Amino acid sequence: MLRYLTAGESHGECLVATVEGMPAGLKVDVESIDRDMELRQQGYGRGARMKIEKDRVHFLSGLRSGVTIGSPIAIQIENKDNTIDRLPPVFEPRPGHADLSGALKYGHRDIRSVLERASARETAARVAVGSLAKCLLKEFGISVHAYVVMIGGIWAKMRAVSAQELARAIGHSLVRCPDRAVEKKIISAIDKAKAQGNTLGGAFEIRVTGAPVGLGSFVQWDRKLDGRLARALMSVQTVKAVEMGLGIRSSQSLGSESHDEIFWTKSRGFYRKTESAGGIEGGMSNGEDIVMRAYLKPIATLKRPLRSVDVRTKKPVKATYQRSDVCTVPAASVIGEAVVAFEMADALCEKIGGDSIHEMMRNYKGYLKQVHEF
Ligand SMILES: Cc1cc2nc3c(=O)[nH]c(=O)nc-3n(C[C@H](O)[C@H](O)[C@H](O)COP(=O)(O)O)c2cc1C
C-alpha cells in the first residue's frame, strides 16, 4: 500500500510530505518533479504569490544516490514567503472559503490560523508526491496527462491524439489547453474577470494511458478505482464535481449509446472502440485509457468582496481581500494529474505487489502474460 501525508502552512517555514510504501530500486527523476512543481505555479490568471515562490523538492530521506531504498520518503519544499508570524489577523470570513467553518470548528478567533492550512499552497506537497508516483508509473509504461477543457463556460474542442502530442500541446499553452483556437478567448475572459475584481472556474480532463486491466476491484466499496480517483480529485481545493467517461451525459442517454462494445483480436486481445466508461467498469480499469473530468468553482477571494460578518462584532462587513489568484484551473489541472498519478501508483502496487521495482516488474510481466493467454 502506498500512502502519504503532508504538513505545512501557506506562509510557514516549509511544506513537507512523507510517502510510505514506495518500492526499492526506483530511480527518482528530481528534474521532472521540479518541472511539475514549476507547472503548478504557472498558468494564466495566477496571482503575485507565485512570483515570490520558486518551488523545488528537497529529499530528506528514503533515497540513496537518487534511488529509493524502500524506507519512508520525506520531501521538503521551502516557503520563501515565510511570514506567518508577521501577517495581520483576519476577522472577516470569505464566503466559499474554509474561513468561517474552520474558525468555529477549531475555536480560532483569528481566521488566519485556518486559512494558512486550508490554502492550496498545500498542494505543492501533493504535486511533489504525485510526480514521484509518476516516476513509478513510467517504469510500467503508464502516463497521466491533465489538461484544461473549459474556463468560464468556454469549452475546448478535443480531438483524439497520442499521449505525446497531447503533452506537447498542453506544454505550449498558457492555460494548459490543447485547443489553441479557444486559448485566446479563455485568456480574454480571465482578463475581463480580473478587471471586474472577479474570479473564474472551469474544468480539466485527465487521461491515463497504458494502465493494465484489473486495477482496483469490485469486491469491496473502498477498493473501487473510480471511487478512489473521485475522492482524490474531490479533495483538491475548489473541485466540486468529478465525472468518469461520459459521466453526466450518460445519465441522459440510452443504454445502447452509453456502453463500450467489446472486440477481440489475437494481437490486441480484448478491446473497445469507444470510451464511454472512461476506462473503468465495476470499479476496475478495463485496459483502455482512463478518462475523467473535474469541475472547479471560481475561487472565493474577490477584489470586490461579498457580504460577510465580522466574527468579533457580528456586524455586517465585506469579506476580507488579500493577494489572490483570478483563475486557478490550469494550476489545478497539474494538481489533479498528481493526485490521480498517486492513486494509480497505489492501485498498481496493490495489484502486482512487491517491495522492489525488480520484484514488481517480474510480477507485472507474469500478470500481463496471464491476461494475454486468457
Ligand atoms: C491552485 C489553487 C490555487 C488557489 N488559490 C486561491 C487563492 O489565491 N485565493 C482563494 O481564495 N482561493 C484559492 N484557491 C481555492 C481555495 O484554496 C479553496 O476554495 C478553499 O480552500 C476552500 O475549499 P473548497 O473550495 O474545496 O471548498 C486555490 C485553489 C487551487 C486549486
Short mmCIF file of C-alpha atoms and ligand atoms in Angstrom, two decimals:
data_model
loop_
_atom_site.label_atom_id
_atom_site.label_comp_id
_atom_site.label_asym_id
_atom_site.label_seq_id
_atom_site.Cartn_x
_atom_site.Cartn_y
_atom_site.Cartn_z
CA MET A 1 0.00 0.00 0.00
CA LEU A 2 1.23 3.47 -0.92
CA ARG A 3 0.22 6.29 1.38
CA TYR A 4 1.23 9.85 2.14
CA LEU A 5 0.62 12.75 4.46
CA THR A 6 1.50 16.42 4.07
CA ALA A 7 2.15 19.20 6.58
CA GLY A 8 2.84 22.90 6.35
CA GLU A 9 1.16 26.29 6.33
CA SER A 10 0.94 28.64 3.37
CA HIS A 11 3.34 31.19 4.90
CA GLY A 12 5.13 28.82 7.29
CA GLU A 13 8.73 27.70 7.05
CA CYS A 14 8.15 24.91 4.55
CA LEU A 15 5.84 22.19 3.30
CA VAL A 16 6.68 18.56 3.92
CA ALA A 17 5.34 15.23 2.68
CA THR A 18 6.00 11.70 3.89
CA VAL A 19 5.45 8.84 1.46
CA GLU A 20 5.39 5.24 2.57
CA GLY A 21 5.32 2.07 0.50
CA MET A 22 7.39 3.20 -2.47
CA PRO A 23 9.28 0.10 -3.71
CA ALA A 24 13.07 -0.01 -3.57
CA GLY A 25 15.16 0.47 -6.69
CA LEU A 26 13.20 3.31 -8.31
CA LYS A 27 15.39 5.97 -9.89
CA VAL A 28 13.82 9.27 -8.93
CA ASP A 29 13.85 11.89 -11.67
CA VAL A 30 14.16 15.01 -9.49
CA GLU A 31 14.27 17.27 -12.56
CA SER A 32 10.88 16.06 -13.76
CA ILE A 33 9.43 16.53 -10.26
CA ASP A 34 10.75 20.10 -10.16
CA ARG A 35 9.26 20.68 -13.61
CA ASP A 36 5.84 19.66 -12.28
CA MET A 37 6.39 21.92 -9.25
CA GLU A 38 7.02 24.81 -11.62
CA LEU A 39 3.96 23.97 -13.73
CA ARG A 40 1.74 24.14 -10.63
CA GLN A 41 2.95 27.69 -10.10
CA GLN A 42 2.15 28.78 -13.64
CA GLY A 43 -0.97 29.26 -15.72
CA TYR A 44 -2.58 32.47 -16.85
CA GLY A 45 -4.61 34.04 -14.04
CA ARG A 46 -2.39 33.27 -11.05
CA GLY A 47 -1.56 35.94 -8.50
CA ALA A 48 1.64 37.59 -7.25
CA ARG A 49 2.46 34.94 -4.63
CA MET A 50 3.60 32.57 -7.33
CA LYS A 51 6.19 35.13 -8.46
CA ILE A 52 7.76 35.00 -4.99
CA GLU A 53 7.98 31.23 -4.64
CA LYS A 54 10.39 29.04 -6.64
CA ASP A 55 9.26 25.58 -5.62
CA ARG A 56 11.93 22.89 -5.60
CA VAL A 57 11.84 19.50 -3.90
CA HIS A 58 14.43 18.51 -1.35
CA PHE A 59 14.51 14.80 -0.46
CA LEU A 60 15.31 14.37 3.23
CA SER A 61 15.07 10.58 3.41
CA GLY A 62 14.27 7.38 1.56
CA LEU A 63 16.82 7.75 -1.27
CA ARG A 64 20.45 6.80 -1.75
CA SER A 65 22.16 8.39 -4.74
CA GLY A 66 18.75 9.28 -6.17
CA VAL A 67 17.34 5.74 -5.92
CA THR A 68 14.61 4.64 -3.46
CA ILE A 69 15.63 2.14 -0.79
CA GLY A 70 12.14 1.11 0.38
CA SER A 71 12.09 3.24 3.53
CA PRO A 72 9.71 6.18 4.05
CA ILE A 73 10.46 9.13 1.81
CA ALA A 74 10.38 12.64 3.27
CA ILE A 75 10.19 15.63 0.93
CA GLN A 76 10.60 19.29 1.84
CA ILE A 77 9.60 22.37 -0.15
CA GLU A 78 10.79 25.72 1.15
CA ASN A 79 8.42 28.69 1.51
CA LYS A 80 10.26 31.87 0.55
CA ASP A 81 7.31 33.95 1.80
CA ASN A 82 7.80 32.65 5.35
CA THR A 83 5.95 35.45 7.12
CA ILE A 84 3.26 33.60 9.11
CA ASP A 85 4.02 35.33 12.43
CA ARG A 86 4.09 38.82 10.92
CA LEU A 87 0.87 38.66 8.92
CA PRO A 88 -2.18 40.58 10.20
CA PRO A 89 -5.12 38.73 11.78
CA VAL A 90 -8.27 38.11 9.74
CA PHE A 91 -11.78 38.56 11.17
CA GLU A 92 -13.98 38.81 8.04
CA PRO A 93 -14.64 35.29 6.67
CA ARG A 94 -14.86 34.82 2.89
CA PRO A 95 -18.00 33.07 1.62
CA GLY A 96 -16.84 29.91 -0.20
CA HIS A 97 -13.62 29.52 1.77
CA ALA A 98 -12.80 27.37 4.82
CA ASP A 99 -12.69 30.56 6.94
CA LEU A 100 -15.91 30.53 8.99
CA SER A 101 -16.48 26.79 9.44
CA GLY A 102 -12.79 26.33 10.29
CA ALA A 103 -12.83 29.18 12.83
CA LEU A 104 -15.94 27.80 14.55
CA LYS A 105 -14.66 24.21 14.49
CA TYR A 106 -11.19 24.92 15.91
CA GLY A 107 -12.17 27.89 18.04
CA HIS A 108 -9.86 30.33 16.24
CA ARG A 109 -10.98 33.96 16.55
CA ASP A 110 -8.16 34.89 14.12
CA ILE A 111 -9.15 33.20 10.85
CA ARG A 112 -5.54 33.25 9.66
CA SER A 113 -4.98 30.08 11.69
CA VAL A 114 -7.50 28.38 9.38
CA LEU A 115 -6.65 29.85 6.01
CA GLU A 116 -2.93 29.18 6.34
CA ARG A 117 -3.57 25.43 6.09
CA ALA A 118 -6.77 25.46 4.00
CA SER A 119 -4.86 27.39 1.31
CA ALA A 120 -3.99 25.49 -1.84
CA ARG A 121 -0.31 26.18 -1.16
CA GLU A 122 -0.54 22.74 0.48
CA THR A 123 -0.94 21.23 -2.97
CA ALA A 124 2.74 21.93 -3.72
CA ALA A 125 3.45 18.94 -1.44
CA ARG A 126 0.80 16.87 -3.21
CA VAL A 127 2.29 17.65 -6.61
CA ALA A 128 5.72 16.54 -5.34
CA VAL A 129 4.25 13.24 -4.15
CA GLY A 130 2.20 12.68 -7.32
CA SER A 131 5.15 13.48 -9.52
CA LEU A 132 7.20 10.93 -7.60
CA ALA A 133 4.39 8.43 -8.27
CA LYS A 134 4.69 9.29 -11.98
CA CYS A 135 8.32 8.07 -11.87
CA LEU A 136 6.98 4.69 -10.70
CA LEU A 137 4.19 4.59 -13.30
CA LYS A 138 6.67 5.41 -16.06
CA GLU A 139 8.59 2.20 -15.32
CA PHE A 140 5.40 0.32 -16.24
CA GLY A 141 4.58 2.39 -19.32
CA ILE A 142 1.71 4.27 -17.66
CA SER A 143 1.35 8.02 -18.23
CA VAL A 144 -1.05 10.60 -16.80
CA HIS A 145 -1.89 13.88 -18.54
CA ALA A 146 -4.28 16.57 -17.31
CA TYR A 147 -5.38 19.49 -19.45
CA VAL A 148 -7.92 22.28 -19.26
CA VAL A 149 -11.12 21.72 -21.25
CA MET A 150 -13.18 24.69 -20.05
CA ILE A 151 -12.77 28.02 -18.26
CA GLY A 152 -15.64 30.40 -17.53
CA GLY A 153 -18.02 28.38 -19.73
CA ILE A 154 -15.70 28.47 -22.79
CA TRP A 155 -15.18 24.87 -23.91
CA ALA A 156 -12.25 23.46 -25.84
CA LYS A 157 -12.88 21.14 -28.77
CA MET A 158 -11.00 17.94 -28.03
CA ARG A 159 -9.76 15.57 -30.73
CA ALA A 160 -8.11 12.17 -30.36
CA VAL A 161 -4.31 12.50 -30.35
CA SER A 162 -1.41 10.45 -28.97
CA ALA A 163 -0.23 10.98 -25.39
CA GLN A 164 2.97 12.64 -26.70
CA GLU A 165 1.06 15.02 -28.97
CA LEU A 166 -1.26 15.86 -26.10
CA ALA A 167 1.67 16.58 -23.76
CA ARG A 168 3.25 18.85 -26.41
CA ALA A 169 0.02 20.79 -26.99
CA ILE A 170 -0.54 21.32 -23.24
CA GLY A 171 3.08 22.40 -22.76
CA HIS A 172 2.72 25.16 -25.35
CA SER A 173 -0.45 26.62 -23.85
CA LEU A 174 -0.60 29.41 -21.24
CA VAL A 175 -3.79 27.87 -19.87
CA ARG A 176 -2.78 24.19 -20.38
CA CYS A 177 -5.49 23.78 -23.00
CA PRO A 178 -4.71 21.64 -26.08
CA ASP A 179 -7.21 23.58 -28.25
CA ARG A 180 -5.19 26.63 -29.30
CA ALA A 181 -8.24 28.13 -31.02
CA VAL A 182 -10.06 28.80 -27.72
CA GLU A 183 -6.97 29.81 -25.76
CA LYS A 184 -7.27 33.48 -26.74
CA LYS A 185 -10.95 33.55 -25.77
CA ILE A 186 -10.13 32.00 -22.40
CA ILE A 187 -7.33 34.49 -21.76
CA SER A 188 -9.58 37.46 -22.52
CA ALA A 189 -12.27 36.00 -20.24
CA ILE A 190 -9.68 35.81 -17.43
CA ASP A 191 -8.57 39.40 -18.14
CA LYS A 192 -12.19 40.56 -18.06
CA ALA A 193 -12.88 38.79 -14.74
CA LYS A 194 -9.70 40.34 -13.28
CA ALA A 195 -10.68 43.83 -14.41
CA GLN A 196 -14.04 43.36 -12.72
CA GLY A 197 -12.46 42.15 -9.47
CA ASN A 198 -13.96 38.71 -10.11
CA THR A 199 -12.75 35.09 -10.44
CA LEU A 200 -13.39 32.20 -12.86
CA GLY A 201 -13.81 28.44 -12.52
CA GLY A 202 -13.68 25.72 -15.14
CA ALA A 203 -12.91 22.08 -15.80
CA PHE A 204 -9.94 19.89 -16.59
CA GLU A 205 -9.77 16.41 -18.04
CA ILE A 206 -7.32 13.68 -17.12
CA ARG A 207 -6.22 10.87 -19.38
CA VAL A 208 -4.30 7.85 -18.08
CA THR A 209 -2.73 5.74 -20.81
CA GLY A 210 -1.07 2.35 -20.55
CA ALA A 211 -2.88 1.12 -17.42
CA PRO A 212 -3.44 -2.65 -17.46
CA VAL A 213 -6.85 -4.24 -16.97
CA GLY A 214 -7.77 -5.06 -13.37
CA LEU A 215 -6.53 -2.17 -11.21
CA GLY A 216 -8.98 -1.62 -8.35
CA SER A 217 -11.69 -4.15 -7.52
CA PHE A 218 -15.44 -4.66 -7.38
CA VAL A 219 -15.28 -6.82 -4.23
CA GLN A 220 -15.35 -4.03 -1.64
CA TRP A 221 -16.56 -0.42 -1.82
CA ASP A 222 -13.29 1.14 -0.82
CA ARG A 223 -11.28 -0.77 -3.41
CA LYS A 224 -13.19 0.61 -6.41
CA LEU A 225 -10.79 2.54 -8.62
CA ASP A 226 -13.36 5.13 -9.77
CA GLY A 227 -14.26 5.84 -6.13
CA ARG A 228 -10.62 6.24 -5.18
CA LEU A 229 -9.87 8.55 -8.10
CA ALA A 230 -13.01 10.63 -7.49
CA ARG A 231 -12.13 11.06 -3.83
CA ALA A 232 -8.59 12.14 -4.66
CA LEU A 233 -9.85 14.69 -7.19
CA MET A 234 -12.63 15.96 -4.91
CA SER A 235 -10.02 16.60 -2.22
CA VAL A 236 -8.35 19.23 -4.41
CA GLN A 237 -9.41 22.72 -3.32
CA THR A 238 -12.26 24.18 -5.47
CA VAL A 239 -13.12 20.87 -7.21
CA LYS A 240 -16.89 20.48 -6.87
CA ALA A 241 -17.72 17.66 -9.31
CA VAL A 242 -15.95 14.70 -10.86
CA GLU A 243 -17.04 12.74 -13.91
CA MET A 244 -15.84 9.40 -15.29
CA GLY A 245 -16.04 8.89 -19.06
CA LEU A 246 -19.36 10.11 -20.44
CA GLY A 247 -20.34 10.91 -16.85
CA ILE A 248 -23.38 13.16 -16.62
CA ARG A 249 -24.14 12.77 -20.34
CA SER A 250 -24.60 9.01 -19.89
CA SER A 251 -27.38 9.67 -17.37
CA GLN A 252 -29.25 11.44 -20.18
CA SER A 253 -28.52 8.86 -22.91
CA LEU A 254 -29.92 5.47 -23.85
CA GLY A 255 -28.15 2.30 -22.68
CA SER A 256 -27.28 1.47 -26.28
CA GLU A 257 -25.42 4.81 -26.52
CA SER A 258 -23.69 4.60 -23.16
CA HIS A 259 -21.58 1.46 -23.20
CA ASP A 260 -18.44 0.37 -24.99
CA GLU A 261 -18.88 -2.72 -27.14
CA ILE A 262 -16.26 -5.42 -26.74
CA PHE A 263 -13.96 -6.69 -29.55
CA TRP A 264 -11.06 -9.13 -29.69
CA THR A 265 -8.08 -9.75 -31.98
CA LYS A 266 -5.17 -12.10 -31.39
CA SER A 267 -2.62 -9.25 -31.23
CA ARG A 268 -4.65 -6.78 -29.11
CA GLY A 269 -6.69 -9.17 -27.01
CA PHE A 270 -9.98 -7.66 -25.75
CA TYR A 271 -10.54 -4.01 -26.60
CA ARG A 272 -13.17 -1.26 -27.07
CA LYS A 273 -13.55 1.28 -29.86
CA THR A 274 -15.27 3.91 -27.68
CA GLU A 275 -14.55 5.32 -24.22
CA SER A 276 -17.96 5.98 -22.68
CA ALA A 277 -16.99 4.20 -19.47
CA GLY A 278 -13.80 6.24 -19.20
CA GLY A 279 -11.76 3.05 -18.89
CA ILE A 280 -13.32 1.85 -15.64
CA GLU A 281 -16.08 -0.75 -15.30
CA GLY A 282 -17.15 -2.28 -11.99
CA GLY A 283 -14.52 -0.30 -10.11
CA MET A 284 -11.70 -1.80 -12.20
CA SER A 285 -9.60 -0.49 -15.07
CA ASN A 286 -10.67 -2.26 -18.27
CA GLY A 287 -7.39 -1.81 -20.13
CA GLU A 288 -8.47 1.25 -22.13
CA ASP A 289 -7.45 4.85 -21.43
CA ILE A 290 -8.91 6.13 -18.16
CA VAL A 291 -10.66 9.45 -18.82
CA MET A 292 -12.21 11.68 -16.18
CA ARG A 293 -13.06 15.33 -15.65
CA ALA A 294 -13.02 17.58 -12.61
CA TYR A 295 -15.12 20.77 -12.35
CA LEU A 296 -13.95 23.71 -10.27
CA LYS A 297 -15.83 26.60 -8.74
CA PRO A 298 -14.36 30.12 -9.06
CA ILE A 299 -12.09 30.92 -6.12
CA ALA A 300 -13.55 32.73 -3.13
CA THR A 301 -11.21 35.69 -2.61
CA LEU A 302 -12.76 38.55 -4.58
CA LYS A 303 -11.32 42.01 -5.13
CA ARG A 304 -14.94 43.19 -4.93
CA PRO A 305 -15.78 41.12 -1.87
CA LEU A 306 -19.14 39.56 -0.99
CA ARG A 307 -21.08 40.33 2.16
CA SER A 308 -19.94 38.71 5.39
CA VAL A 309 -19.99 39.20 9.17
CA ASP A 310 -17.11 40.27 11.46
CA VAL A 311 -16.55 37.29 13.78
CA ARG A 312 -15.75 39.64 16.72
CA THR A 313 -18.51 42.26 16.46
CA LYS A 314 -21.10 40.18 14.49
CA LYS A 315 -21.66 43.32 12.39
CA PRO A 316 -22.05 43.15 8.59
CA VAL A 317 -18.77 43.71 6.71
CA LYS A 318 -17.27 42.95 3.32
CA ALA A 319 -15.25 39.69 3.25
CA THR A 320 -11.51 40.01 3.59
CA TYR A 321 -9.39 40.52 0.49
CA GLN A 322 -5.78 39.52 0.28
CA ARG A 323 -3.45 38.98 -2.68
CA SER A 324 -5.14 36.28 -4.68
CA ASP A 325 -5.44 34.31 -7.92
CA VAL A 326 -8.12 35.08 -10.52
CA CYS A 327 -8.27 31.67 -12.17
CA THR A 328 -6.54 28.54 -10.91
CA VAL A 329 -7.92 25.95 -13.32
CA PRO A 330 -4.59 25.47 -15.19
CA ALA A 331 -2.71 25.03 -11.89
CA ALA A 332 -5.44 22.77 -10.53
CA SER A 333 -5.03 20.51 -13.58
CA VAL A 334 -1.39 19.94 -12.57
CA ILE A 335 -2.57 19.04 -9.06
CA GLY A 336 -5.29 16.76 -10.49
CA GLU A 337 -2.66 14.99 -12.58
CA ALA A 338 -0.57 14.46 -9.44
CA VAL A 339 -3.33 13.09 -7.21
CA VAL A 340 -4.54 10.76 -9.97
CA ALA A 341 -0.98 9.55 -10.59
CA PHE A 342 -0.66 8.73 -6.90
CA GLU A 343 -3.92 6.72 -6.83
CA MET A 344 -2.90 4.84 -9.99
CA ALA A 345 0.50 4.01 -8.49
CA ASP A 346 -1.20 2.80 -5.31
CA ALA A 347 -3.60 0.60 -7.29
CA LEU A 348 -0.70 -0.78 -9.33
CA CYS A 349 1.33 -1.64 -6.21
CA GLU A 350 -1.75 -3.29 -4.72
CA LYS A 351 -2.41 -5.37 -7.86
CA ILE A 352 1.07 -6.66 -8.59
CA GLY A 353 2.77 -6.36 -5.20
CA GLY A 354 6.49 -6.40 -4.49
CA ASP A 355 8.97 -4.49 -2.36
CA SER A 356 11.32 -3.61 -5.19
CA ILE A 357 10.92 -2.49 -8.79
CA HIS A 358 12.61 -5.73 -9.84
CA GLU A 359 10.03 -7.84 -7.98
CA MET A 360 7.14 -5.70 -9.23
CA MET A 361 8.33 -5.98 -12.82
CA ARG A 362 8.56 -9.77 -12.57
CA ASN A 363 5.03 -9.94 -11.18
CA TYR A 364 3.78 -7.46 -13.78
CA LYS A 365 5.12 -9.46 -16.71
CA GLY A 366 3.55 -12.61 -15.28
CA TYR A 367 0.19 -10.87 -14.91
CA LEU A 368 0.25 -9.45 -18.45
CA LYS A 369 1.08 -12.93 -19.79
CA GLN A 370 -1.84 -14.39 -17.84
CA VAL A 371 -4.21 -11.79 -19.31
CA HIS A 372 -2.85 -12.31 -22.83
CA GLU A 373 -3.27 -16.09 -22.60
CA PHE A 374 -6.78 -15.92 -21.13
C1 LIG B 1 -4.05 26.03 -7.33
C2 LIG B 1 -5.06 26.69 -6.46
C3 LIG B 1 -4.86 27.99 -6.04
C4 LIG B 1 -5.81 28.63 -5.25
N1 LIG B 1 -5.61 29.96 -4.91
C5 LIG B 1 -6.57 30.59 -4.21
C6 LIG B 1 -6.46 31.99 -3.93
O1 LIG B 1 -5.48 32.65 -4.31
N2 LIG B 1 -7.45 32.57 -3.23
C7 LIG B 1 -8.55 31.88 -2.82
O2 LIG B 1 -9.44 32.43 -2.19
N3 LIG B 1 -8.70 30.58 -3.06
C8 LIG B 1 -7.73 29.91 -3.76
N4 LIG B 1 -7.90 28.58 -4.03
C9 LIG B 1 -9.08 27.89 -3.54
C10 LIG B 1 -9.14 27.67 -2.04
O3 LIG B 1 -7.97 27.06 -1.55
C11 LIG B 1 -10.39 26.85 -1.70
O4 LIG B 1 -11.50 27.40 -2.33
C12 LIG B 1 -10.64 26.82 -0.21
O5 LIG B 1 -9.60 26.13 0.43
C13 LIG B 1 -11.98 26.18 0.16
O6 LIG B 1 -12.03 24.86 -0.27
P1 LIG B 1 -13.14 24.35 -1.30
O7 LIG B 1 -13.13 25.31 -2.45
O8 LIG B 1 -12.66 23.00 -1.74
O9 LIG B 1 -14.46 24.33 -0.60
C14 LIG B 1 -6.97 27.93 -4.83
C15 LIG B 1 -7.16 26.63 -5.25
C16 LIG B 1 -6.24 26.00 -6.07
C17 LIG B 1 -6.51 24.59 -6.52
#
